[in-house]
Amino acid sequence: MSHQTPAPGALDAPGGPVGALGNPPERILMLPGPSNLHPRVRQALGAPLVGHKDPYFLELMERVTAQLRCLFQTVYSATFALPATGGSGMDAALINLLEPGDAVVVGVCGFFGERMVDIAQRVGARATVVQSPWGQPLDPEDIRRALERSEAKVVAVVHGETSTGVCQPLEEIAHAARAQGALLVVDAVASLGGVSLPCDALGVDVCFSGSQKCLSAPPGLAPITLSPAAMARILGRRQRVPSFYFDLTLHARYWSTEHIYHHTAPVLNVYALHQALCLIEEEGLEARFARHRLHARAATAGLEALGLHLLPEPAHRLASVLAVLVPEGVAEAPVRDVLATEFQLDISGGLGAYAGRLWRIGIMGHSAQRRNVALLLNGLEVALRRQGYHPRPGAALEAAEAVYAGAG
Ligand SMILES: *Cc1c(COP(=O)(O)O)cnc(C)c1O
């Protein structure tokens, strides 16, 4: 045995080489992001790395751009993926569209709307905040009045408010924006690929998302699309975009057929996103939205059979995130602990004002499956019983099964 031979078991131990932490656990992710990866997406992450100027990769970028246009339901060429998480899309959209002193209307009905106000203020824009209580969507009439009063040329809203499980209807807001000649910015991080969002038909000017939610790719990319009017506003700025890295005109040129170098693309993430988008193409957008609705309905029926209530009214519920009120007398975190340690299933707690008062359950992408819904409901029933809360045994699964049966 040579002195270079590692100690027996050192390299093939479950932990791998000495010092390595070992394999990450296999978990069922029913978080409001990230969601589980399909095996094909996982495999893509292990494909050979090429350089970011390799002809293979440049061709892949063009393919991904085309796939993203289908996903956003847009024909506009300025459609690509930023090399950072969903939040970078929000930063980039507002930093590029707004200059100091510009008026902007921001719709706030939860945590991510509040973040948009924060970013607009950091840019030095004058933000008019239109609010609605957590759990309710914005009133388009409030947006219309705010646009009229402020003469803002940009309005920003969240489509799927992850903190409250509310899906914001966009038709009337888009109409109000158009009437005032304002650009509409939409945060679709939690909804794109799970809930229909036809950007061109609605008249959305900038829409951004994240790779790890309903798309079920790893976190690290922010798909984004810009209308010609949005691009024109950026090109017509008085001052240059104050961030080099998030100057969207530079990203657009990098992703266009010019491929003018801007950054070293996270090549493996783009492979994975490509596979995730292929899976979406194969499933079909409408079938995918229907799948999200089905599992959301089944999970909701089960939750209600457990005696639980969702925060938003039925008409405003987001299929991809269920916001469930923690009943009186039940401790929020211990329920999640039971799911995590005994069922290897992760859900999330509440944000901001609803910390400790909500469970948030992701019905996203590859995680949106019947077996996951069944395990979730079973796990919740067990966890609730531990706290002296006694739903009728099996009632949740029965209610979910009735939804699946009705779906034929
Ligand atoms: C998750 C989320 C974000 C932030 O995305 P990250 O990938 O965590 O940066 C922004 N907006 C909404 C609506 C989200 O759900």
GROMACS .gro file of N, CA, C and O in nm, residues 8 65 97 170 188 216 239 250 298 340 357 386:
model
   48
    8PRO      N    1  -0.836   0.347   0.488
    8PRO     CA    2  -0.951   0.268   0.442
    8PRO      C    3  -1.082   0.341   0.473
    8PRO      O    4  -1.100   0.392   0.583
   65THR      N    5  -3.366   3.151  -2.485
   65THR     CA    6  -3.439   3.277  -2.507
   65THR      C    7  -3.575   3.248  -2.572
   65THR      O    8  -3.677   3.302  -2.530
   97LEU      N    9  -3.555   5.119  -1.485
   97LEU     CA   10  -3.667   5.202  -1.532
   97LEU      C   11  -3.675   5.336  -1.460
   97LEU      O   12  -3.734   5.430  -1.512
  170LEU      N   13  -5.461   4.113  -1.309
  170LEU     CA   14  -5.380   4.218  -1.372
  170LEU      C   15  -5.451   4.296  -1.482
  170LEU      O   16  -5.404   4.403  -1.522
  188ALA      N   17  -4.335   3.815  -1.114
  188ALA     CA   18  -4.399   3.684  -1.132
  188ALA      C   19  -4.307   3.574  -1.080
  188ALA      O   20  -4.307   3.463  -1.132
  216SER      N   21  -3.908   2.494  -1.133
  216SER     CA   22  -3.836   2.376  -1.080
  216SER      C   23  -3.697   2.356  -1.141
  216SER      O   24  -3.659   2.245  -1.178
  239GLN      N   25  -2.959   5.970  -1.715
  239GLN     CA   26  -2.830   5.922  -1.665
  239GLN      C   27  -2.816   5.774  -1.697
  239GLN      O   28  -2.916   5.706  -1.711
  250LEU      N   29  -2.722   4.577  -2.137
  250LEU     CA   30  -2.602   4.494  -2.157
  250LEU      C   31  -2.639   4.345  -2.156
  250LEU      O   32  -2.585   4.267  -2.235
  298ALA      N   33  -5.698   2.016  -0.449
  298ALA     CA   34  -5.700   1.894  -0.367
  298ALA      C   35  -5.639   1.923  -0.230
  298ALA      O   36  -5.694   1.884  -0.126
  340ALA      N   37  -4.091   1.798   0.880
  340ALA     CA   38  -3.952   1.794   0.831
  340ALA      C   39  -3.879   1.670   0.882
  340ALA      O   40  -3.811   1.602   0.806
  357ARG      N   41  -4.797   3.291   1.237
  357ARG     CA   42  -4.944   3.284   1.223
  357ARG      C   43  -4.989   3.214   1.096
  357ARG      O   44  -5.108   3.197   1.071
  386ARG      N   45  -5.070   1.575   1.763
  386ARG     CA   46  -4.972   1.586   1.872
  386ARG      C   47  -4.999   1.707   1.960
  386ARG      O   48  -4.954   1.714   2.072
   0.00000   0.00000   0.00000
